mmCIF file of C-alpha atoms in Angstrom:
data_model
loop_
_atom_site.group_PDB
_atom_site.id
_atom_site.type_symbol
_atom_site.label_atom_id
_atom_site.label_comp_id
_atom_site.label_asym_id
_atom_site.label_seq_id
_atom_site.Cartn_x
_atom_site.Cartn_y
_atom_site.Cartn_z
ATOM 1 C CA UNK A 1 -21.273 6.962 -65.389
ATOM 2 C CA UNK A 2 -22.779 6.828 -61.525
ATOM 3 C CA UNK A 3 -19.366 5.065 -60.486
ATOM 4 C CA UNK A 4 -17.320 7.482 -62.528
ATOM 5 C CA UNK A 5 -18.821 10.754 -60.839
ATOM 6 C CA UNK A 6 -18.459 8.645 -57.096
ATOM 7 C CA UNK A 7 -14.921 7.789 -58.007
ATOM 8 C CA UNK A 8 -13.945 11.105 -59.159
ATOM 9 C CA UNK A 9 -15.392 12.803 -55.846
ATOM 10 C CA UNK A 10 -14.175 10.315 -53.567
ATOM 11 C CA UNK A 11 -10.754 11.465 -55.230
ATOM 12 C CA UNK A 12 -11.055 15.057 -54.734
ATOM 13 C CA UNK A 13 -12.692 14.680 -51.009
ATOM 14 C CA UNK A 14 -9.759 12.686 -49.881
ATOM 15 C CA UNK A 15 -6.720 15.312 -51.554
ATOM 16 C CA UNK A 16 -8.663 18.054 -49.254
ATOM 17 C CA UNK A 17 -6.378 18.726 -46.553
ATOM 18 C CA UNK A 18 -8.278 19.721 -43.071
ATOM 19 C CA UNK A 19 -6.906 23.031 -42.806
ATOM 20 C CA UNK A 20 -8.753 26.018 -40.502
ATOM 21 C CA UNK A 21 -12.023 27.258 -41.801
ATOM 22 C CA UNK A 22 -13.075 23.912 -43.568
ATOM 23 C CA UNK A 23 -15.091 22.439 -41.100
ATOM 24 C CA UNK A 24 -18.523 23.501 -40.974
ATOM 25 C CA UNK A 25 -20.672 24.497 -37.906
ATOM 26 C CA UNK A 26 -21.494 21.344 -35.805
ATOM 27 C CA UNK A 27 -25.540 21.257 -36.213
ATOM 28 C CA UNK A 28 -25.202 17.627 -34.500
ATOM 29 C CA UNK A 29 -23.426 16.226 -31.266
ATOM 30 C CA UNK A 30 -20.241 15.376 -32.632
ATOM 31 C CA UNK A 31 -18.499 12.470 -31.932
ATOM 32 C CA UNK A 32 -16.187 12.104 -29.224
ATOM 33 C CA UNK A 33 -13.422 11.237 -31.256
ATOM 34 C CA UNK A 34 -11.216 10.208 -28.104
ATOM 35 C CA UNK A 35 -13.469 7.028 -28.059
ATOM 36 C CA UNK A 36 -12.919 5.556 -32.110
ATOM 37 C CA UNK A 37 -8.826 6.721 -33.182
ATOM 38 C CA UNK A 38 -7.146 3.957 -32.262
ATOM 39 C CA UNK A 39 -3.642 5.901 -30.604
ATOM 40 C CA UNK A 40 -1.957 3.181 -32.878
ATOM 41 C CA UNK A 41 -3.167 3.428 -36.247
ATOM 42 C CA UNK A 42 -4.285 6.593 -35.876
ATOM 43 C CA UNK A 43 -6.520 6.131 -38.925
ATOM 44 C CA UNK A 44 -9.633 8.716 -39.830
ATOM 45 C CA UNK A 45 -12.899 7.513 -39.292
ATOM 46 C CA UNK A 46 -16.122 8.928 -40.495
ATOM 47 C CA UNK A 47 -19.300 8.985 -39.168
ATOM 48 C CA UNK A 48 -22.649 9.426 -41.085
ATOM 49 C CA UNK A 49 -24.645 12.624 -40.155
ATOM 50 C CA UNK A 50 -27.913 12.341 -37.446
ATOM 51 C CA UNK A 51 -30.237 13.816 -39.982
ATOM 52 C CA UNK A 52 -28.350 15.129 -43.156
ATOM 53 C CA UNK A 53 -27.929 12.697 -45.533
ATOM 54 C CA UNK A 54 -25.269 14.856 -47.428
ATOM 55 C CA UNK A 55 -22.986 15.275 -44.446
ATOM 56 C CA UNK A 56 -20.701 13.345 -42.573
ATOM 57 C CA UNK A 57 -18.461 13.665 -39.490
ATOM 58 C CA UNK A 58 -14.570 13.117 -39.870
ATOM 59 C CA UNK A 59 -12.526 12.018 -36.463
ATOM 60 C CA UNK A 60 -8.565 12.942 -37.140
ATOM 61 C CA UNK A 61 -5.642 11.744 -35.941
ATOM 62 C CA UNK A 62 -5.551 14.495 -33.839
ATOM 63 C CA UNK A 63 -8.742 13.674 -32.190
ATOM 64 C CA UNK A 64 -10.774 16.505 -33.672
ATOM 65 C CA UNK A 65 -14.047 16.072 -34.876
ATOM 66 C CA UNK A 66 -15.012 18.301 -38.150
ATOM 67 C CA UNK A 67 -18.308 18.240 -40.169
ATOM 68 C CA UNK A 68 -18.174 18.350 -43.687
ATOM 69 C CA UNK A 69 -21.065 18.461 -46.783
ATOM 70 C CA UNK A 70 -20.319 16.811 -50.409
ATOM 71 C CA UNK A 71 -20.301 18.803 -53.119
ATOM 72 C CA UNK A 72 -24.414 19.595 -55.197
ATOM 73 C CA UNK A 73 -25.211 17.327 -57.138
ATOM 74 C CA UNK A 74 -26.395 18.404 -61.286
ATOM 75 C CA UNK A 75 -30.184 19.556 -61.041
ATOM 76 C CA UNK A 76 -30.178 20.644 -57.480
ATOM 77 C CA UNK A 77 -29.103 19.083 -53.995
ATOM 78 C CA UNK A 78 -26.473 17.522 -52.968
ATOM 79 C CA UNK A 79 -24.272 14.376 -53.080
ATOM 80 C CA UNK A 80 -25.143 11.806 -50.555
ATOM 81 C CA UNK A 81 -22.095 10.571 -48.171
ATOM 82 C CA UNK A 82 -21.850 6.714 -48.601
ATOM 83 C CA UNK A 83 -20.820 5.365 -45.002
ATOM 84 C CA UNK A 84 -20.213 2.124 -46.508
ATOM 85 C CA UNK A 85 -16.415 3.384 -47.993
ATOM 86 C CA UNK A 86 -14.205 3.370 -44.896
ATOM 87 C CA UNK A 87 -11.168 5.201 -44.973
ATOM 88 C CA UNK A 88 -9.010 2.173 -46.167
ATOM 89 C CA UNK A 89 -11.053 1.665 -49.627
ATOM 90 C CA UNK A 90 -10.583 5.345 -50.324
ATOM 91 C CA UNK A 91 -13.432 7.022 -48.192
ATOM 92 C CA UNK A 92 -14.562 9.329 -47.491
ATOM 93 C CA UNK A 93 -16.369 9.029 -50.673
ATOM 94 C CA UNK A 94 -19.769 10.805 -51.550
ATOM 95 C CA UNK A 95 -22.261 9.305 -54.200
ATOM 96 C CA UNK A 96 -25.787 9.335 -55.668
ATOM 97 C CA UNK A 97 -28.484 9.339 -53.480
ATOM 98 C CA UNK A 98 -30.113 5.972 -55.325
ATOM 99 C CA UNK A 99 -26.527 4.433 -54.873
ATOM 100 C CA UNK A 100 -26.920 4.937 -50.728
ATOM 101 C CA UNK A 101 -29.295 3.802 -48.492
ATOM 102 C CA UNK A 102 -30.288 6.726 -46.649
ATOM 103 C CA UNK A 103 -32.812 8.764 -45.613
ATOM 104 C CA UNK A 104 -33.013 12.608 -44.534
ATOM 105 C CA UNK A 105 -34.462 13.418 -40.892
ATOM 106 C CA UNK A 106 -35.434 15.960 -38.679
ATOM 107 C CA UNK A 107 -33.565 18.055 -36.996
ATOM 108 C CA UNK A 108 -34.547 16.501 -33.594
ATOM 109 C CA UNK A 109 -32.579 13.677 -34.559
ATOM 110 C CA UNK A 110 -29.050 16.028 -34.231
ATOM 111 C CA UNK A 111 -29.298 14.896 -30.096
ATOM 112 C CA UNK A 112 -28.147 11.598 -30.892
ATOM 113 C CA UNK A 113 -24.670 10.535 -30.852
ATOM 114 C CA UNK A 114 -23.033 9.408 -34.192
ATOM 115 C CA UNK A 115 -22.626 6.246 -33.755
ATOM 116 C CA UNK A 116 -26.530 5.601 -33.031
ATOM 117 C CA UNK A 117 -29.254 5.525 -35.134
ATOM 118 C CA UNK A 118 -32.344 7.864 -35.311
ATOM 119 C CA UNK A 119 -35.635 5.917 -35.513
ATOM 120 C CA UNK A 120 -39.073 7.153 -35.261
ATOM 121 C CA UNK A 121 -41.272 5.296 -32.465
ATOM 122 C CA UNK A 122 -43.845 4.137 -35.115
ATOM 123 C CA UNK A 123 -41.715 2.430 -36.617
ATOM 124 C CA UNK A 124 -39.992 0.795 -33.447
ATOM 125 C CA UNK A 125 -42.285 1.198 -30.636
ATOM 126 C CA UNK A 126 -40.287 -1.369 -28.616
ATOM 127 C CA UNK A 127 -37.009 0.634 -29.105
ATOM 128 C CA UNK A 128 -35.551 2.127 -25.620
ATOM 129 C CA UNK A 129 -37.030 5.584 -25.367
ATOM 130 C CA UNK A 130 -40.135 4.816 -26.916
ATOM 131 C CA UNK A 131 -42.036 3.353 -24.550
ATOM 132 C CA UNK A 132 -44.494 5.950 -23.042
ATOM 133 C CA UNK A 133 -43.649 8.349 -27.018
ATOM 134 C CA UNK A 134 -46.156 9.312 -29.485
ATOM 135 C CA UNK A 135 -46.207 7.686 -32.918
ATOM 136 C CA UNK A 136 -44.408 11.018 -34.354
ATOM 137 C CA UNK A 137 -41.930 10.993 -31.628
ATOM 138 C CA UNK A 138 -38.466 9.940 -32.468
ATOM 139 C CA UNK A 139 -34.936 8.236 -30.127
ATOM 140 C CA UNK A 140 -32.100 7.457 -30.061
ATOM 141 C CA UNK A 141 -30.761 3.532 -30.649
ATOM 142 C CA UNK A 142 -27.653 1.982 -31.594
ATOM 143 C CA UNK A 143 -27.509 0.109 -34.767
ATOM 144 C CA UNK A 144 -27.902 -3.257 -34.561
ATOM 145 C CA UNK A 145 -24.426 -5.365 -34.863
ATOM 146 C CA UNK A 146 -22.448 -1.734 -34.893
ATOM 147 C CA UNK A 147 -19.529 -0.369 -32.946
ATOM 148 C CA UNK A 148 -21.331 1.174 -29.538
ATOM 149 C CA UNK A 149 -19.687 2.936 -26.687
ATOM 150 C CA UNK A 150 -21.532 3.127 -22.896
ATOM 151 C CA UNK A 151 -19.489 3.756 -19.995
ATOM 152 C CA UNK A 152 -16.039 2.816 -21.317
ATOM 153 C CA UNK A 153 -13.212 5.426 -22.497
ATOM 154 C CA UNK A 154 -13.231 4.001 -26.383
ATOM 155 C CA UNK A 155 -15.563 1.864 -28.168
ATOM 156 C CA UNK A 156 -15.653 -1.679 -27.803
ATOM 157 C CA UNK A 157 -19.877 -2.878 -27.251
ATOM 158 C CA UNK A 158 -21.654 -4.163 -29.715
ATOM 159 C CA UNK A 159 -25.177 -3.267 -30.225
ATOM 160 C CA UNK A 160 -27.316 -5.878 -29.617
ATOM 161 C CA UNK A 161 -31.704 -5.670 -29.903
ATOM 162 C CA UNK A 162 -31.339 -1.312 -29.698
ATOM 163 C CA UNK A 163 -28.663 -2.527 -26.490
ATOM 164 C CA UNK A 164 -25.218 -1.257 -26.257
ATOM 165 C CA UNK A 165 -23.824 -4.455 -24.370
ATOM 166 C CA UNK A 166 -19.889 -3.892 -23.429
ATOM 167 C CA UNK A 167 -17.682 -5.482 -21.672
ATOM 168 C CA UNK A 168 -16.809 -4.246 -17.648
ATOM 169 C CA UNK A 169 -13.733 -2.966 -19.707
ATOM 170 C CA UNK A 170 -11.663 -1.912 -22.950
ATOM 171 C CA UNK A 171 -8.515 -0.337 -21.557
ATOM 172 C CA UNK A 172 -7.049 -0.283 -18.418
ATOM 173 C CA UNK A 173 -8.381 3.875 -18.341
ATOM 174 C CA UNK A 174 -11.777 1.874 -17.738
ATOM 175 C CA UNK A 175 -10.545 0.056 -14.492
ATOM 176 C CA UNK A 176 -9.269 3.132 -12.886
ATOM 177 C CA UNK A 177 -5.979 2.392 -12.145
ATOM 178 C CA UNK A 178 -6.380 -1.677 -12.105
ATOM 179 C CA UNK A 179 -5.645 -4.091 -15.060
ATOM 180 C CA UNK A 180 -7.797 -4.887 -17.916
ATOM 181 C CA UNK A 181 -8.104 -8.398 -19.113
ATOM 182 C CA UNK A 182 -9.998 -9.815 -22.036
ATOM 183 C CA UNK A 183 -12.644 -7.037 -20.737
ATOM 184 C CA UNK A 184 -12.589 -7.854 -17.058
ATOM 185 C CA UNK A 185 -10.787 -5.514 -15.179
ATOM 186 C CA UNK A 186 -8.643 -7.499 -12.769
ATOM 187 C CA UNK A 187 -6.182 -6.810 -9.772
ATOM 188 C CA UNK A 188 -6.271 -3.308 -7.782
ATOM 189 C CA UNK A 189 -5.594 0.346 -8.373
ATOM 190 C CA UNK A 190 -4.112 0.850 -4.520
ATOM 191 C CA UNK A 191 -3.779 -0.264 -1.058
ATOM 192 C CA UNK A 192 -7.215 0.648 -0.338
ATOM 193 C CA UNK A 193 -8.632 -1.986 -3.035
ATOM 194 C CA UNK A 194 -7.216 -4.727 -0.624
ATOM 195 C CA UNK A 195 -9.050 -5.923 2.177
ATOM 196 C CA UNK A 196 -8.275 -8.852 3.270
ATOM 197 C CA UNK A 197 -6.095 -7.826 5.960
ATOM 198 C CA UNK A 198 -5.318 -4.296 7.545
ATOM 199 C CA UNK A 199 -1.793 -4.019 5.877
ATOM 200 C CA UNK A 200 -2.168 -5.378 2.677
ATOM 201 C CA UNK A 201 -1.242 -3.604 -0.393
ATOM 202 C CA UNK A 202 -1.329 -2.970 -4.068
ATOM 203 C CA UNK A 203 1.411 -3.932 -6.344
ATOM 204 C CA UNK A 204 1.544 -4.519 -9.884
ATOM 205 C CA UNK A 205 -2.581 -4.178 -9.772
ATOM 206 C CA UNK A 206 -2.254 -7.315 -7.471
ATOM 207 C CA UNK A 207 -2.919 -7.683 -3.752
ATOM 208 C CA UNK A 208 -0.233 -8.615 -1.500
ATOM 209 C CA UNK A 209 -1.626 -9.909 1.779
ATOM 210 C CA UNK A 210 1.184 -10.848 4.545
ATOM 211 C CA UNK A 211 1.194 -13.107 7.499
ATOM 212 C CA UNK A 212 0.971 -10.831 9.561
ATOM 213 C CA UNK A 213 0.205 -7.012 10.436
ATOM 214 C CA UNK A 214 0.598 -6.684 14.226
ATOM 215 C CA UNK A 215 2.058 -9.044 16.976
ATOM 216 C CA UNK A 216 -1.621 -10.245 17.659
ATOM 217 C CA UNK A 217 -1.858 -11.950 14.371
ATOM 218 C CA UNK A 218 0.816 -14.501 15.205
ATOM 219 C CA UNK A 219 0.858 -17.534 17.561
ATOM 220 C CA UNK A 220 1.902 -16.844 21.399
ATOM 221 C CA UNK A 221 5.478 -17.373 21.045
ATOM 222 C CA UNK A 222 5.675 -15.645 17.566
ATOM 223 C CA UNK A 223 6.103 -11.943 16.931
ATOM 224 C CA UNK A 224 5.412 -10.280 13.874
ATOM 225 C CA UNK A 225 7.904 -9.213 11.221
ATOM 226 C CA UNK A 226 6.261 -6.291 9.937
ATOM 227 C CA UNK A 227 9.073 -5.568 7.133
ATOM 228 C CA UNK A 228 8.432 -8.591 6.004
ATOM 229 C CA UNK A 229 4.888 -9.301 6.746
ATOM 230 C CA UNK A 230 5.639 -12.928 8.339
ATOM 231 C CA UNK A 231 5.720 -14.460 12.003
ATOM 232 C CA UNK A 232 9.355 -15.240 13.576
ATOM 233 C CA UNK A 233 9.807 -17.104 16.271
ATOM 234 C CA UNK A 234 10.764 -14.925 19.365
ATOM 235 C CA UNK A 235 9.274 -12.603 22.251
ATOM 236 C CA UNK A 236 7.408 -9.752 21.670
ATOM 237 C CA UNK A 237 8.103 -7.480 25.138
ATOM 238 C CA UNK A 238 9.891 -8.678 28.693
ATOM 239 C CA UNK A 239 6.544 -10.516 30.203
ATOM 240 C CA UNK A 240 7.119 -13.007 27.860
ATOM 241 C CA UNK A 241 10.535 -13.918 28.934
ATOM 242 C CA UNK A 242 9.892 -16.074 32.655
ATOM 243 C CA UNK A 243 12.915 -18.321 33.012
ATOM 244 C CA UNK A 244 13.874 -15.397 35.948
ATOM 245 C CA UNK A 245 11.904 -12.808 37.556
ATOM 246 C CA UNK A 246 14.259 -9.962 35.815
ATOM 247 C CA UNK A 247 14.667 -11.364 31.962
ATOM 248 C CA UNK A 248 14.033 -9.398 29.426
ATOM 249 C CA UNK A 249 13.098 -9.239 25.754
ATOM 250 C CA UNK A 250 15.933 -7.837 23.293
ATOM 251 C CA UNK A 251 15.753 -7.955 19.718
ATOM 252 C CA UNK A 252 12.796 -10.409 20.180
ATOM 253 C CA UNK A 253 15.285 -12.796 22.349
ATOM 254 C CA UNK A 254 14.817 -13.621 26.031
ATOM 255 C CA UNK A 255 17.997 -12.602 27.668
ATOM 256 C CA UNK A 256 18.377 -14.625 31.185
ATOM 257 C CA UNK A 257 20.974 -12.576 33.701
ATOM 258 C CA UNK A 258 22.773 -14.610 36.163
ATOM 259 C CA UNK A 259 21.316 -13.346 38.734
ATOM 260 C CA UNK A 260 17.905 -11.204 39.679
ATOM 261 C CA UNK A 261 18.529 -11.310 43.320
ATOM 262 C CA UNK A 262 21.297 -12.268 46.237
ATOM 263 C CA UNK A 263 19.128 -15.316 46.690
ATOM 264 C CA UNK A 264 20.129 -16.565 42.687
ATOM 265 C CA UNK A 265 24.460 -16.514 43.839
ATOM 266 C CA UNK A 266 25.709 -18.945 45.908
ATOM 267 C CA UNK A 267 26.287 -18.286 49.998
ATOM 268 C CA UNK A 268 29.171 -16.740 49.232
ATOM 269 C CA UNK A 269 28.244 -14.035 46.463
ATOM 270 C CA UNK A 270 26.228 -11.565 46.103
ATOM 271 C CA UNK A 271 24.063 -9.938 42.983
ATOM 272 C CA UNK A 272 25.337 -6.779 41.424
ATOM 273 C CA UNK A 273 24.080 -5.735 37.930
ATOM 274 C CA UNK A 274 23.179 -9.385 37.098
ATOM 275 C CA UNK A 275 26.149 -10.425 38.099
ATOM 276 C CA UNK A 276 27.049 -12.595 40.664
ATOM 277 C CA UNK A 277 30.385 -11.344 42.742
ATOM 278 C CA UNK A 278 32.218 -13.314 45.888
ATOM 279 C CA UNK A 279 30.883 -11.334 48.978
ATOM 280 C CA UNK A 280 28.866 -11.253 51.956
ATOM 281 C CA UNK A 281 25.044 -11.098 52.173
ATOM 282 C CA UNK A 282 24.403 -11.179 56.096
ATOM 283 C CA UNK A 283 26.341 -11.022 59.091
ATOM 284 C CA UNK A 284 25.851 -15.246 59.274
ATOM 285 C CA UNK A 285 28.160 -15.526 55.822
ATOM 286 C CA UNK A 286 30.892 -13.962 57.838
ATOM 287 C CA UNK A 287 31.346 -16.668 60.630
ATOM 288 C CA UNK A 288 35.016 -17.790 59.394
ATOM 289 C CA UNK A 289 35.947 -14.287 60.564
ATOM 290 C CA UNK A 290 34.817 -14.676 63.896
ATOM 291 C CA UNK A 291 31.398 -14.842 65.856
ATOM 292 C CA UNK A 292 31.199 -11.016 65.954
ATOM 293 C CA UNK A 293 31.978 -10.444 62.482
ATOM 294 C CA UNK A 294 29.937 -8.423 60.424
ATOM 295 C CA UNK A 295 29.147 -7.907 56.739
ATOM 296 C CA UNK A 296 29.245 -4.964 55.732
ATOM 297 C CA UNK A 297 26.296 -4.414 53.067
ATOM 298 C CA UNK A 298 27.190 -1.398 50.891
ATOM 299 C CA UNK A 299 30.612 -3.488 50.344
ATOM 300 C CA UNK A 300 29.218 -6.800 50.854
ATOM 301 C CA UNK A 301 32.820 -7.691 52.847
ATOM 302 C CA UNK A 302 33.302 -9.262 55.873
ATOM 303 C CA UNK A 303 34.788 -7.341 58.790
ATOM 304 C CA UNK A 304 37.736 -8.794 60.432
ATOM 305 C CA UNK A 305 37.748 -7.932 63.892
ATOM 306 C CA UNK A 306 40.727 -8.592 65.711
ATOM 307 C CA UNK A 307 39.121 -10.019 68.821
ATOM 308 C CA UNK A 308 35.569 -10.666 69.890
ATOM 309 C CA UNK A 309 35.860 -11.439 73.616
ATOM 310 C CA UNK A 310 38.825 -10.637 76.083
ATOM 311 C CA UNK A 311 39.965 -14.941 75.324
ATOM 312 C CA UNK A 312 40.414 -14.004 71.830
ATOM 313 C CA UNK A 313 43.680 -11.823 72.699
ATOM 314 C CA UNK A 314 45.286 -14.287 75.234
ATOM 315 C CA UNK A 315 47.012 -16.030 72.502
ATOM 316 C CA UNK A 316 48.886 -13.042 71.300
ATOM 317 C CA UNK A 317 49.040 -10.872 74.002
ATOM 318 C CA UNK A 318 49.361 -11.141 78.115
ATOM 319 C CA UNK A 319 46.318 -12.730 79.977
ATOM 320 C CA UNK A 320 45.535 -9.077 80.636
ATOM 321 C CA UNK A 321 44.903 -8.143 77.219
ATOM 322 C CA UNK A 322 41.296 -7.197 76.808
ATOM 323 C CA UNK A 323 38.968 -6.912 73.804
ATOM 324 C CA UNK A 324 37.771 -3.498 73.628
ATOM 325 C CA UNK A 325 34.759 -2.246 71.794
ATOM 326 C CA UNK A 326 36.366 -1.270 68.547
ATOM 327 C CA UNK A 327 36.850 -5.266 68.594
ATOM 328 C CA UNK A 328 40.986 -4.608 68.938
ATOM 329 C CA UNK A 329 43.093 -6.234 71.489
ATOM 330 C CA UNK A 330 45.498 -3.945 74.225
ATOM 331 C CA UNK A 331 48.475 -4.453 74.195
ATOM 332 C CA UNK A 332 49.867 -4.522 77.793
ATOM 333 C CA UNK A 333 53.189 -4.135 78.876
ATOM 334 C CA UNK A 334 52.831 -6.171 82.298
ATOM 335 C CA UNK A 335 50.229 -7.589 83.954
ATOM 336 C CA UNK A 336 52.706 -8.580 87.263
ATOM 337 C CA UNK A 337 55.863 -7.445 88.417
ATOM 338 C CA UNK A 338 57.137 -10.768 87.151
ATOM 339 C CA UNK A 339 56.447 -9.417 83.721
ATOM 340 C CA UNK A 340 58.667 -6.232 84.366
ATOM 341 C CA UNK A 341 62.579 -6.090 83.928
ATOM 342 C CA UNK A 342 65.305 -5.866 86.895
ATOM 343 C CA UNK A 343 65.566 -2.562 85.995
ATOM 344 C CA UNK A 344 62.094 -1.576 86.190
ATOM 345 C CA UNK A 345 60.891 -4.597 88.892
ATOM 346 C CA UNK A 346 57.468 -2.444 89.386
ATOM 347 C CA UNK A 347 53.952 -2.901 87.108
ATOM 348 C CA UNK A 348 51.870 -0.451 87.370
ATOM 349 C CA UNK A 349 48.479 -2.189 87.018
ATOM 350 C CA UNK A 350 46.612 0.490 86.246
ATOM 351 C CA UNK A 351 48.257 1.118 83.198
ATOM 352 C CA UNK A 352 49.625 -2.189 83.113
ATOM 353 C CA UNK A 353 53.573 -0.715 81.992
#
């Protein structure tokens, strides 16, 4: 008859939708219902009362907690809930009292969290809390082999002699932002998680450490590639180009100009923009054009002076001919009468015509 009346209620409690106004006033903490739906299944799960044998706690789908009370029982009081019906063999499911294995408590016992277990220290004087209590004084402990939860977002320890003992992590939400694995939280949640050099970085919830962050990481005649993270072969600024005094450092390549300097061109050239172009550099490279030519060094030409010394305009001109300062030859008519015509048999020597 027992199993007919729990059968019949566990019917009836179960058809109840959980509509406004059913749940009763939380007299307990309720649970955190966050921590025990799995976002999967989404399946209910109940939760005896801290110190009411007749009521239970209800997590939904939804994540809301509600309170409920079975139904009084013939002759006074009230159905017990039996905690041992989950929701997949039909819970929740209330029953006799002598069918469950419970006990009512005081209120005190309402601090505790669901999932824990309110003991009295008399009967558990080594239990956490109790240490320093009073024989009447009562705490909180999980229950031994149960579902606990600590410090992670959802349930996952396992109590262990009054211990919750979890695992670093359950989710990835306990890792804060890195990867959970087989309860170890593994990899990084950003950049700032990876230290191993001053530009590595966080991807995937793995570190990424390069070659290379600055210049100065690399061997001398390496610079760094800092898109890449890796050393290249190649100069880093001009002092490390030295084939010439004037080479310079482009696009991490030593560029070598022709020239720096006149002294880099042959005799004959000079140095212009790197370049080296035929002219003169000094009055010496200008000999061919006579002892008194000159090079001119804005130009860098050689002057070609018609004459350096009155002998230079004998050949051309009339042993009179003289080399005036401008470096040009006169050009006499006569230097003797012998020079002049029959015509004009007199040479003015002063003019020489």
């Amino acid at each position: 008859m027992v199993g007919l009346v729990g059968l019949f209620l566990s019917v009836f409690l179960c058809m109840i939708p959980n509509i406004a106004g059913q749940c009763l006033t939380p007299d307990a903490v309720p649970p955190n219902c966050k921590s025990w739906i799995d976002p999967v299944d989404q399946i209910p799960i109940f939760f005896q009362h801290q110190f009411n044998c007749s009521r239970f706690w209800v997590c939904e789908p939804d994540l809301s907690d509600c309170l409920h009370e079975c139904a009084p029982k013939p002759g006074g009081g009230a159905l017990y809930f039996d905690f041992n019906i989950d929701h997949e063999h039909g819970g929740p499911v209330c029953n006799w009292p002598e069918v469950v294995d419970c006990t009512n408590k005081p209120e005190v016992c309402g601090e505790c969290q669901p999932w824990e277990e309110c003991v009295k220290c008399a009967d558990c004087p080594d239990c956490p809390g109790c240490e320093n209590a009073g024989d009447d004084d009562w705490t909180c402990i999980c229950k031994e082999g149960g579902t606990c939860q600590g410090n992670n977002a959802i349930a996952c320890g396992t109590c262990s002699n009054y211990v919750c003992e979890e695992p670093e992590c359950c989710t990835n939400e306990d890792c804060q932002g890195a990867m959970c694995d087989n309860g170890v939280c593994k990899g990084c949640a950003s950049d700032n998680d990876c230290t191993n050099t001053a530009c590595s970085t966080c991807m995937n919830h793995a570190c990424h450490d390069p070659e290379c962050c600055v210049d100065e990481d690399c061997n001398g005649n390496e610079y760094c590639d800092t898109d890449n993270g890796v050393c290249v072969e190649g100069c880093r600024d001009n002092s490390d180009c030295t084939a010439m005094v004037c080479s310079t450092c482009e696009n991490h390549q030593c560029v070598d100009p022709e020239c720096c300097i006149d002294a880099d061109c042959l005799n004959t050239q000079f140095c212009e923009d790197n370049k080296c172009k035929d002219g003169c550099n000094e009055d010496s490279d200008c000999s061919m054009n006579g002892e008194c030519a000159t090079c001119n060094i804005a130009s860098h030409q050689c002057t070609e002076p018609q004459c350096c010394n009155d002998s230079n305009c004998t050949p051309e001109f009339l042993e009179c001919s003289v080399c005036q300062a401008d470096q040009t030859c006169t050009n006499p008519e006569c230097c003797e009468d012998s020079d002049c015509p029959n015509e004009k048999p007199i040479c003015d020597t002063d003019g020489h015509v």
